[in-house]
PDB file of C-alpha atoms and ligand atoms in Angstrom:
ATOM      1  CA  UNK A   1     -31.726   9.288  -5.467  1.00 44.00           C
ATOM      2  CA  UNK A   2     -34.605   7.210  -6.245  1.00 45.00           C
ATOM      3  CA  UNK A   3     -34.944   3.492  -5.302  1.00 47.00           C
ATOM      4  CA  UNK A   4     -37.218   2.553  -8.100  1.00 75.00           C
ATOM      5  CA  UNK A   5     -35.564   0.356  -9.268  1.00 89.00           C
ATOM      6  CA  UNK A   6     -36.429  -1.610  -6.825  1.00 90.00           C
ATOM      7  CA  UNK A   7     -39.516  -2.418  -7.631  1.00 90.00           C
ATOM      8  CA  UNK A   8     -38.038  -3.775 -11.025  1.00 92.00           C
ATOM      9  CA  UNK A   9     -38.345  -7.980 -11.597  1.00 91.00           C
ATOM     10  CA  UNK A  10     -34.379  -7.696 -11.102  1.00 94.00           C
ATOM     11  CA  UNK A  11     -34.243  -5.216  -8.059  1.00 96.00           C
ATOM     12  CA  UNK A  12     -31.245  -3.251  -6.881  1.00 96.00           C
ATOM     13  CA  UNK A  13     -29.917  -1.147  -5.019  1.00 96.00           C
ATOM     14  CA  UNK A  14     -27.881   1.596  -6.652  1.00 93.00           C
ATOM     15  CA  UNK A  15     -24.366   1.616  -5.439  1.00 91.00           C
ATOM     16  CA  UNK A  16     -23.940   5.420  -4.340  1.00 90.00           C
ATOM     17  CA  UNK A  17     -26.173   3.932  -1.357  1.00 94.00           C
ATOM     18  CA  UNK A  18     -22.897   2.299   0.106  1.00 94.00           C
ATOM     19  CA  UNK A  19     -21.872   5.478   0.778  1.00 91.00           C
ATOM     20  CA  UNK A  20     -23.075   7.288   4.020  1.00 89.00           C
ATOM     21  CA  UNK A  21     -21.242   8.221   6.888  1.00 87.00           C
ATOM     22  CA  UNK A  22     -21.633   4.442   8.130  1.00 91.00           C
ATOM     23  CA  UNK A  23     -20.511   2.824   5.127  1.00 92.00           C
ATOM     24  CA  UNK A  24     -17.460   5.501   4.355  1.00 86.00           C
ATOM     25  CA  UNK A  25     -16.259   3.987   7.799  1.00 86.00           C
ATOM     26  CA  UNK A  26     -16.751   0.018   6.809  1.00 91.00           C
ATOM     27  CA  UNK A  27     -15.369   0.818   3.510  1.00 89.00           C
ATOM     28  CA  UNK A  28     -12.242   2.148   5.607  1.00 83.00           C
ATOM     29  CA  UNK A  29     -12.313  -1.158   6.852  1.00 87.00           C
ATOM     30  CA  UNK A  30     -12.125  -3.047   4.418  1.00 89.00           C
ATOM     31  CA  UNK A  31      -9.224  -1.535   2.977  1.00 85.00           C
ATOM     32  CA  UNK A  32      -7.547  -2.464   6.292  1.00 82.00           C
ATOM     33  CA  UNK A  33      -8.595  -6.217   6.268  1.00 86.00           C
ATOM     34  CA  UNK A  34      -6.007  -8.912   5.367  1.00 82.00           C
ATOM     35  CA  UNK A  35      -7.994 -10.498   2.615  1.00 82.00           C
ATOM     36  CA  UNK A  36      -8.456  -7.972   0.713  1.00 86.00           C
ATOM     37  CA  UNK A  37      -5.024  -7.370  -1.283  1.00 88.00           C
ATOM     38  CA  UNK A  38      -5.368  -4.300  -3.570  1.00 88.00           C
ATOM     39  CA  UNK A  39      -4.784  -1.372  -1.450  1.00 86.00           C
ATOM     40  CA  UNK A  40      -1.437  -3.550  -0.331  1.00 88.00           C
ATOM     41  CA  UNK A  41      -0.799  -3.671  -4.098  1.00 92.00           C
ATOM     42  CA  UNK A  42      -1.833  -0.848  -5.077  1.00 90.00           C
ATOM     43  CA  UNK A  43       0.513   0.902  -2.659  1.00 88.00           C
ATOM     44  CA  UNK A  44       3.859  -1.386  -3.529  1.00 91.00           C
ATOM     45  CA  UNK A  45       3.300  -0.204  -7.134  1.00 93.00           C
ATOM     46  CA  UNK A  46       3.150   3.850  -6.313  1.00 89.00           C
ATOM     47  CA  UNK A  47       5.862   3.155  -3.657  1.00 89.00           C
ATOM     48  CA  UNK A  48       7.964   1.668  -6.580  1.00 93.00           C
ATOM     49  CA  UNK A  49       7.211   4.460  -9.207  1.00 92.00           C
ATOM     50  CA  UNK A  50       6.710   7.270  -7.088  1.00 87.00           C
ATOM     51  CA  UNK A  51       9.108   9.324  -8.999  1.00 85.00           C
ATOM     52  CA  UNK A  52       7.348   8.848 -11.972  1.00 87.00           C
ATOM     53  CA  UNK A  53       4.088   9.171 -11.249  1.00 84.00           C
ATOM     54  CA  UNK A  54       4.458  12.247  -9.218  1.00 78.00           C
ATOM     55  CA  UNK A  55       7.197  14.215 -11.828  1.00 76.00           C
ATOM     56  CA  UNK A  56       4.469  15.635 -14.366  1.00 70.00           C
ATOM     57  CA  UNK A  57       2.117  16.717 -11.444  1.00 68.00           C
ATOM     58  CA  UNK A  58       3.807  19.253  -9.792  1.00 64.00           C
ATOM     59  CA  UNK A  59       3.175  21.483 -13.160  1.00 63.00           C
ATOM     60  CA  UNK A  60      -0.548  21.094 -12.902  1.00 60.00           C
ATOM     61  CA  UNK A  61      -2.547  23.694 -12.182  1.00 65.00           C
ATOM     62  CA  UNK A  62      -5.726  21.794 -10.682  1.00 75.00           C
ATOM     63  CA  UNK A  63      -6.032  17.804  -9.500  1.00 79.00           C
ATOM     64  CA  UNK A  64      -9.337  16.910 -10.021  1.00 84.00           C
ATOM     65  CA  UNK A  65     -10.312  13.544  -8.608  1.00 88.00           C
ATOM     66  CA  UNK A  66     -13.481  12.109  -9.376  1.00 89.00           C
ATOM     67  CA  UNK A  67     -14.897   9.716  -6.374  1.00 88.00           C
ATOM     68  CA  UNK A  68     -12.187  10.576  -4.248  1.00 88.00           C
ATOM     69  CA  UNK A  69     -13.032   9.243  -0.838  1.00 85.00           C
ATOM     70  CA  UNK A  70     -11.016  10.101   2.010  1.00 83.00           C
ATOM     71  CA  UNK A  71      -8.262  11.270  -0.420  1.00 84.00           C
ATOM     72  CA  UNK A  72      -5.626   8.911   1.116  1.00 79.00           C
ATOM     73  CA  UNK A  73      -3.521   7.639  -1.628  1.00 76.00           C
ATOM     74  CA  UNK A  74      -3.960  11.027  -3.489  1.00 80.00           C
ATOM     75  CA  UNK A  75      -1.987  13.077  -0.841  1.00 77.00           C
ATOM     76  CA  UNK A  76       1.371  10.776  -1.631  1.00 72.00           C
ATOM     77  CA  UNK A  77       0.882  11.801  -5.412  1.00 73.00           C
ATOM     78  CA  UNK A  78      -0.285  15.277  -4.911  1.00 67.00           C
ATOM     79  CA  UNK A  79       2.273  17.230  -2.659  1.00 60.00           C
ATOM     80  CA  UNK A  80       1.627  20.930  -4.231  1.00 61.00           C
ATOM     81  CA  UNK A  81      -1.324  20.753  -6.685  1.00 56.00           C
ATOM     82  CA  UNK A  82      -1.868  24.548  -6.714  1.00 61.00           C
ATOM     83  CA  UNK A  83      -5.480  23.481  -6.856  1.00 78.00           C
ATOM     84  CA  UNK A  84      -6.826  20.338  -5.653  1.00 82.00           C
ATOM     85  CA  UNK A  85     -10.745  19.358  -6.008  1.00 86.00           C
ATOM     86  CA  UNK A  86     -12.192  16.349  -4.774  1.00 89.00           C
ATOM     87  CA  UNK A  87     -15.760  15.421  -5.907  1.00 92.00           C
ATOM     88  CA  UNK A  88     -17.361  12.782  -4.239  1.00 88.00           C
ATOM     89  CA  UNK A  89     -21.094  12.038  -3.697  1.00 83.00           C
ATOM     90  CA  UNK A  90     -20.507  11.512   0.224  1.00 81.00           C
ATOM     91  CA  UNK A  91     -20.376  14.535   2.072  1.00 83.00           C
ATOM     92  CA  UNK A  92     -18.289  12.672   4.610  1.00 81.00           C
ATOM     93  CA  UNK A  93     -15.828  11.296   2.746  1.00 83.00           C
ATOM     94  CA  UNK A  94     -14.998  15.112   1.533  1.00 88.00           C
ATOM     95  CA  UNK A  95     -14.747  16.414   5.043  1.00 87.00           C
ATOM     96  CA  UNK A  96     -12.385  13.554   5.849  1.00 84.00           C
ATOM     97  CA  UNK A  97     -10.608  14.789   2.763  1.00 86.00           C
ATOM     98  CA  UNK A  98     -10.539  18.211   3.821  1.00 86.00           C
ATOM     99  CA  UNK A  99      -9.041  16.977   7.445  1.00 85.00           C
ATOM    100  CA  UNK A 100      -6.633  14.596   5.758  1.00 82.00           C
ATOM    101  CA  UNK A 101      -4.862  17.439   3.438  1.00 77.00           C
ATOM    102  CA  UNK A 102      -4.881  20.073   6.333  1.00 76.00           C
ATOM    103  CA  UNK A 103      -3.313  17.295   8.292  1.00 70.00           C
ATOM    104  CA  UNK A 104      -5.673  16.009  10.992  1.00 53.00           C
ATOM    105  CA  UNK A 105      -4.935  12.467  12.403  1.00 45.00           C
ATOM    106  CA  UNK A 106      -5.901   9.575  10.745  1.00 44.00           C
ATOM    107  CA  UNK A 107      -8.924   7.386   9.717  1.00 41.00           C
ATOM    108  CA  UNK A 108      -9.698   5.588  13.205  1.00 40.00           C
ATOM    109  CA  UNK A 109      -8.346   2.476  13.592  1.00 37.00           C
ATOM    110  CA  UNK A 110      -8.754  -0.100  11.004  1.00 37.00           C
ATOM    111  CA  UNK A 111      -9.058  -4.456  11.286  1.00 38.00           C
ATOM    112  CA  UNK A 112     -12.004  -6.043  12.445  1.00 81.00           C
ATOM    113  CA  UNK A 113     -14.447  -8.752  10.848  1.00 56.00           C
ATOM    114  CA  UNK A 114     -17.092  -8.725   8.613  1.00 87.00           C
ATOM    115  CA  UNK A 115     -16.849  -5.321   7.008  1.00 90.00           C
ATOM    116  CA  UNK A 116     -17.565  -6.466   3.373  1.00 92.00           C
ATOM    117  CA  UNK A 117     -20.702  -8.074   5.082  1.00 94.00           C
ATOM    118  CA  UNK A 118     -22.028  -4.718   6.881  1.00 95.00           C
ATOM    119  CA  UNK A 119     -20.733  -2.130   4.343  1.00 96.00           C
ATOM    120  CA  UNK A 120     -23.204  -4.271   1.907  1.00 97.00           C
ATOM    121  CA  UNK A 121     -25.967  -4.337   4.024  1.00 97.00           C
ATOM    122  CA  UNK A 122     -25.264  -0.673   5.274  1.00 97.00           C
ATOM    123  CA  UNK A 123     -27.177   0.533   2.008  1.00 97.00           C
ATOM    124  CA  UNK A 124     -30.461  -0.666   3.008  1.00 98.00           C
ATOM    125  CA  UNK A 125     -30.312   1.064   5.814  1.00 97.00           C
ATOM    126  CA  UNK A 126     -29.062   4.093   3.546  1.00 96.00           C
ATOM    127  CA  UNK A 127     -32.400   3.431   1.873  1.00 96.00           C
ATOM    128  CA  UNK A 128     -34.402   3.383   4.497  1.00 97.00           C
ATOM    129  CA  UNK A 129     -33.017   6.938   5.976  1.00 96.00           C
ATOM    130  CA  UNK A 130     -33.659   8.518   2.549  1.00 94.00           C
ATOM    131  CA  UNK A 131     -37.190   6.747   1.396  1.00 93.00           C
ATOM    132  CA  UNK A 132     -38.162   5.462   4.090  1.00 96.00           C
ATOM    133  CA  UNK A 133     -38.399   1.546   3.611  1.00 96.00           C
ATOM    134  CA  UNK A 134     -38.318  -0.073   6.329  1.00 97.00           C
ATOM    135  CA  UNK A 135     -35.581  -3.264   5.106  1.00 98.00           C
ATOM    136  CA  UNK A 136     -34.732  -4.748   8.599  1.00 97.00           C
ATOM    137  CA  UNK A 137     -30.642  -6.036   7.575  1.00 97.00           C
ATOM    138  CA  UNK A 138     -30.888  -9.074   9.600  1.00 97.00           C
ATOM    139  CA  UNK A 139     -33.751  -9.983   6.902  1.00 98.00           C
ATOM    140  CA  UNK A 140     -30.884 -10.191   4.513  1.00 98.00           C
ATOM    141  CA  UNK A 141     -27.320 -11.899   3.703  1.00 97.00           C
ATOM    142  CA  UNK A 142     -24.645 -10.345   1.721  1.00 96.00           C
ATOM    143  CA  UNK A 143     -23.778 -12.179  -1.153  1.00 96.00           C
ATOM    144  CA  UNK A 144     -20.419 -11.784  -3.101  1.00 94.00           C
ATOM    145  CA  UNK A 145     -19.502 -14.069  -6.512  1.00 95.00           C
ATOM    146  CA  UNK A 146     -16.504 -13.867  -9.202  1.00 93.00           C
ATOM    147  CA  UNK A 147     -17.330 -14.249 -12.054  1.00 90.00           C
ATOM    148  CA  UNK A 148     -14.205 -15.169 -14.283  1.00 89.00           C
ATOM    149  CA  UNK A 149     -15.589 -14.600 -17.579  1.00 88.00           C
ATOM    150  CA  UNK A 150     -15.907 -11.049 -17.067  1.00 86.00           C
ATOM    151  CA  UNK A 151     -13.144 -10.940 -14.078  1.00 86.00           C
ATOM    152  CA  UNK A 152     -15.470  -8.899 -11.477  1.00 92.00           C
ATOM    153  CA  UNK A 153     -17.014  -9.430  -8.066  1.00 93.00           C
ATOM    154  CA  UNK A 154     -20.736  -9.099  -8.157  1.00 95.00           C
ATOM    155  CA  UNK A 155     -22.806  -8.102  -5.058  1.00 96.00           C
ATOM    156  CA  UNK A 156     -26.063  -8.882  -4.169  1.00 97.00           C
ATOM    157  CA  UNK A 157     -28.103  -8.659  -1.126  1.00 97.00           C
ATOM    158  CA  UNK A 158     -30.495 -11.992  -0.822  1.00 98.00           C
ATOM    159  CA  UNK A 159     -33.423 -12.386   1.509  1.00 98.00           C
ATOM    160  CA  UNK A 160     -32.908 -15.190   4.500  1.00 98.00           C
ATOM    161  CA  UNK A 161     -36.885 -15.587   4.552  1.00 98.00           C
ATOM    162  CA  UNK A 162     -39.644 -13.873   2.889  1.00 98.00           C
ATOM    163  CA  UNK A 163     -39.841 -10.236   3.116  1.00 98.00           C
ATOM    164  CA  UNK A 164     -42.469  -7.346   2.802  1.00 98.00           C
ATOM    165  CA  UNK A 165     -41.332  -3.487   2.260  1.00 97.00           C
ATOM    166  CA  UNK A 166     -42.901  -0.756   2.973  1.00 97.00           C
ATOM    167  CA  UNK A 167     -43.098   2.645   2.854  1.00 96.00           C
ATOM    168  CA  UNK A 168     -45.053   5.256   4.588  1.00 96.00           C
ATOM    169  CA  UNK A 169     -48.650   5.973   3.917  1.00 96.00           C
ATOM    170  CA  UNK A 170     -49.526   9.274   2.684  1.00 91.00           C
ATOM    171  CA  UNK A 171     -52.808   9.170   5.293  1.00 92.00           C
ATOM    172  CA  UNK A 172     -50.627   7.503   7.827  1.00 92.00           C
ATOM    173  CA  UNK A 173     -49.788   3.929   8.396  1.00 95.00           C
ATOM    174  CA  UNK A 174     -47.407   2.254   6.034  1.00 96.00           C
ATOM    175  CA  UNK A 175     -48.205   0.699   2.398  1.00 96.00           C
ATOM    176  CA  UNK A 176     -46.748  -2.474   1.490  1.00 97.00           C
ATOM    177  CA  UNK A 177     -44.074  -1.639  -1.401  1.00 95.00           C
ATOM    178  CA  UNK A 178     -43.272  -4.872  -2.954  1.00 96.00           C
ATOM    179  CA  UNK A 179     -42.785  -8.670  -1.646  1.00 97.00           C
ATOM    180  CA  UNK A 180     -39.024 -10.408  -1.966  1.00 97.00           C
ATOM    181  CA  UNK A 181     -39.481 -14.294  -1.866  1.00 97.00           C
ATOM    182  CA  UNK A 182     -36.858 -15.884   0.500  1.00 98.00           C
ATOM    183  CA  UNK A 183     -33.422 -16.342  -1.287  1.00 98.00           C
ATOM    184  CA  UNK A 184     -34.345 -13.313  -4.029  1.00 98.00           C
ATOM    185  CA  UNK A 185     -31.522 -11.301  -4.601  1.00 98.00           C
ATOM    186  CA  UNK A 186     -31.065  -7.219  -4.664  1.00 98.00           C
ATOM    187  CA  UNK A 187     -28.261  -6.414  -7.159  1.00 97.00           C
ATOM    188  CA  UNK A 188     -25.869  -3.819  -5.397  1.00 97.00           C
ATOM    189  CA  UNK A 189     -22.878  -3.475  -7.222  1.00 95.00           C
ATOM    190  CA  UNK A 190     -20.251  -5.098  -9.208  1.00 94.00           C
ATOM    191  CA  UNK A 191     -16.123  -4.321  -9.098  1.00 92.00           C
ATOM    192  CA  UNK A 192     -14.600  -5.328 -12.030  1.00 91.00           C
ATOM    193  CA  UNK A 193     -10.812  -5.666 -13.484  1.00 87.00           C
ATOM    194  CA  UNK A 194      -9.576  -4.414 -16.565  1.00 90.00           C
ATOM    195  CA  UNK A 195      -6.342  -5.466 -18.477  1.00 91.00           C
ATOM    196  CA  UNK A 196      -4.116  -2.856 -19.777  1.00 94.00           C
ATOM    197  CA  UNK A 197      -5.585  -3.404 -23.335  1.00 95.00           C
ATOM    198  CA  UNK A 198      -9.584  -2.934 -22.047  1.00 94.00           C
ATOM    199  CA  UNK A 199      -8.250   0.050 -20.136  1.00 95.00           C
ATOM    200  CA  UNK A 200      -6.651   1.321 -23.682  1.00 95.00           C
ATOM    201  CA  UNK A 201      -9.356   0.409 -25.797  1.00 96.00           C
ATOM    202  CA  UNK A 202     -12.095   2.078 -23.444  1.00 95.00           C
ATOM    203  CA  UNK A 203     -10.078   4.801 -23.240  1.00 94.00           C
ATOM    204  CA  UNK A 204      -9.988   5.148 -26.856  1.00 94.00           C
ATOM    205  CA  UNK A 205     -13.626   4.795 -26.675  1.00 95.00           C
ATOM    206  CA  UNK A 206     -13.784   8.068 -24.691  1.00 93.00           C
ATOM    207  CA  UNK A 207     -11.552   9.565 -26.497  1.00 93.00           C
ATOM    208  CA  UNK A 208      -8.472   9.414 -24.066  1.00 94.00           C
ATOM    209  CA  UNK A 209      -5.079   7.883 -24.569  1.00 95.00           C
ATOM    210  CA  UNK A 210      -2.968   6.001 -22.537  1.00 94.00           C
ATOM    211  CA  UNK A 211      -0.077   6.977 -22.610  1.00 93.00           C
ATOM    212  CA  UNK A 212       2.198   5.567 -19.350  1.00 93.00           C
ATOM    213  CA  UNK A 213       1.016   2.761 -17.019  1.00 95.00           C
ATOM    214  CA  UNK A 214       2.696   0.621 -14.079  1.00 96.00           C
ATOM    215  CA  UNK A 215       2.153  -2.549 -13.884  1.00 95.00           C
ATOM    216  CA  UNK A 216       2.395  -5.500 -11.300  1.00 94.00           C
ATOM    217  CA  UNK A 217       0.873  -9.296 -10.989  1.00 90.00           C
ATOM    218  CA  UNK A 218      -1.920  -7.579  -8.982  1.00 89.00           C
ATOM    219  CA  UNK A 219      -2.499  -4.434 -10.016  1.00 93.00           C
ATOM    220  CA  UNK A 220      -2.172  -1.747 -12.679  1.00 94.00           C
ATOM    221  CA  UNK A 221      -2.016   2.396 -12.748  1.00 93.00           C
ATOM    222  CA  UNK A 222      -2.654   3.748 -16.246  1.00 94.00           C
ATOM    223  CA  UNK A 223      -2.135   7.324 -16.837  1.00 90.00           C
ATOM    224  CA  UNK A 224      -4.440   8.732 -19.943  1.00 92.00           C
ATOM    225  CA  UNK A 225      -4.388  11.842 -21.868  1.00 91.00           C
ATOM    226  CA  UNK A 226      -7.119  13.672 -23.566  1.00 90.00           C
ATOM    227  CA  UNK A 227      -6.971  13.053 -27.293  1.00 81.00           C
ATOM    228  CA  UNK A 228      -6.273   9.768 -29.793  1.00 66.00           C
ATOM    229  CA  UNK A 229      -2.561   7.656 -30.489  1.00 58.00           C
TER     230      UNK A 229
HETATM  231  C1  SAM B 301     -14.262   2.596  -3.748  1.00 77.96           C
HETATM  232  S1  SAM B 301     -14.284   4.237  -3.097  1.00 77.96           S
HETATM  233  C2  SAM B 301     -12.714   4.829  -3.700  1.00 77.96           C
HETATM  234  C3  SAM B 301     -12.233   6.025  -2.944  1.00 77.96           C
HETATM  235  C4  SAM B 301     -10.820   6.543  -3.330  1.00 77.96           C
HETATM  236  N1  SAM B 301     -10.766   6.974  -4.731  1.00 77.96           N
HETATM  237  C5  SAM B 301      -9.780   5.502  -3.045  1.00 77.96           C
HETATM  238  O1  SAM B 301      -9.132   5.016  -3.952  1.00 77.96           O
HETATM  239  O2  SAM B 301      -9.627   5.159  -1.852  1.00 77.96           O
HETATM  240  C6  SAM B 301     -15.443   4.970  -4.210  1.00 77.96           C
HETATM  241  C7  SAM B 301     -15.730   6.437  -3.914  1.00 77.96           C
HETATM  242  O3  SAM B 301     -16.612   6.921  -4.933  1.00 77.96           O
HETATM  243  C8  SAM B 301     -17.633   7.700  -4.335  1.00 77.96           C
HETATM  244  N2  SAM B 301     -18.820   7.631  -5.202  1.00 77.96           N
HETATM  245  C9  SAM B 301     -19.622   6.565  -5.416  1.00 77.96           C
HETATM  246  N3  SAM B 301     -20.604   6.888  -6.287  1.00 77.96           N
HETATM  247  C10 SAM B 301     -20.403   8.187  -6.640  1.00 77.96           C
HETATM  248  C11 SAM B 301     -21.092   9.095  -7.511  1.00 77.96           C
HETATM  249  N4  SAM B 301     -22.172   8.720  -8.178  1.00 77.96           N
HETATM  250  N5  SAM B 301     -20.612  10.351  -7.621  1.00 77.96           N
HETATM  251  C12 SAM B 301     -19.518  10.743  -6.932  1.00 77.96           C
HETATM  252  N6  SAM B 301     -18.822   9.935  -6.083  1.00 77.96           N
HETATM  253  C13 SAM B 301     -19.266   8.664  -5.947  1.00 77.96           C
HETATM  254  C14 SAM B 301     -17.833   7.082  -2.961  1.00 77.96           C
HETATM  255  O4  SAM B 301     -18.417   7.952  -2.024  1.00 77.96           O
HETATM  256  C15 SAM B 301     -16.416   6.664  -2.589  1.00 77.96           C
HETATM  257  O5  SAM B 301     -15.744   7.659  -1.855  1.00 77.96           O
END
């Protein structure tokens, strides 16, 4: 994964850095902090249409689940996929998966503060194990804004004081990769909401249907089909 970008007059950091061994465990977390609702509304909604959502599964022959994480909420869907396959860019979040669905114990113990804070800044240091930058995280505060218009959360990393990168020298040494003025922001990811009609209308786009969804003041589970209405 490169980190070229960067070096780009609107630097970020892509998002798959969140995710190393560190940051699967402060995303874990999060989802365990009070503030942060939708995995408490996410799971009232499959509690309440369990029965529905799990009836046309058990005549699958493979669950594949793109991003899958640990694989948590899938195992009260999934009872007896014949086949289940989990992709997932972190290698840990898979072998949690694995340990989950041959069922190990639990995710350790979840509730502290500032996760959203660390799991942010946790991809610097991501970057810094794979390139080799050398972004100190106290240089930096995590940033998180909604943005009504376009209902999502955006994410930014922004420098407390002024801040030189580097990288290692080919002859040795290090060589200054770019300069961040204090208060310049990194871009690191945005989380967005859809409404039941974007969800339709980019699943049209991709040519998917939807063709059953749940719905609650919080949260929504659409289920989409290959093909057009
Ligand atoms: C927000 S978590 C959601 C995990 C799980 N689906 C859940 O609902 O708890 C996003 C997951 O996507 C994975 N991910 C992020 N970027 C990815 C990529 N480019 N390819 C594959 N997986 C990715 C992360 O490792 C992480 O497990």
């Amino acid at each position: 994964m490169s980190a070229f970008p960067l070096l780009s007059d609107r630097p970020r950091v892509h998002q798959s850095f969140l995710y190393d061994a560190r940051g699967v465990a402060l995303y874990e977390g999060i989802l365990g902090t009070p503030e942060y609702y939708l995995p408490a509304a996410e799971e009232a909604l499959l509690q309440a249409n369990l029965d529905a959502l799990t009836a046309p599964l058990s005549s699958r022959l493979a669950l594949v689940e793109l991003g899958a994480g640990d694989g948590g909420r899938t195992r009260r869907l999934a009872a007896e996929p014949l086949v289940y396959a989990p992709a997932d860019i972190s290698a840990e979040s898979l072998s949690l998966n694995e340990a989950g669905f041959r069922g190990s114990e639990p995710l350790a113990a979840r509730r502290a503060e500032g996760w959203t804070a660390a799991f942010t800044l946790n991809a610097l240091s991501h970057v810094n194990d794979i390139t080799g930058t050398d972004f100190d995280t106290a240089d930096w505060r995590h940033v998180a804004e909604y943005d009504a218009a376009s209902t999502s959360v955006r994410t930014h990393v922004e420098a407390r004081r002024a801040v030189v990168l580097s990288v290692p020298a080919e002859g040795g040494g290090r060589r200054e990769l770019r300069r961040f003025a204090a208060g310049e922001r990194v871009f690191v990811e945005q989380s967005r909401k859809f409404s039941e009609e974007e969800t339709r209308r980019l699943a049209e786009a991709a040519g998917l249907r939807l063709s059953r969804s749940w719905a609650s003041d919080d949260y929504l589970i659409a289920e989409l089909v290959r093909g057009s209405a």
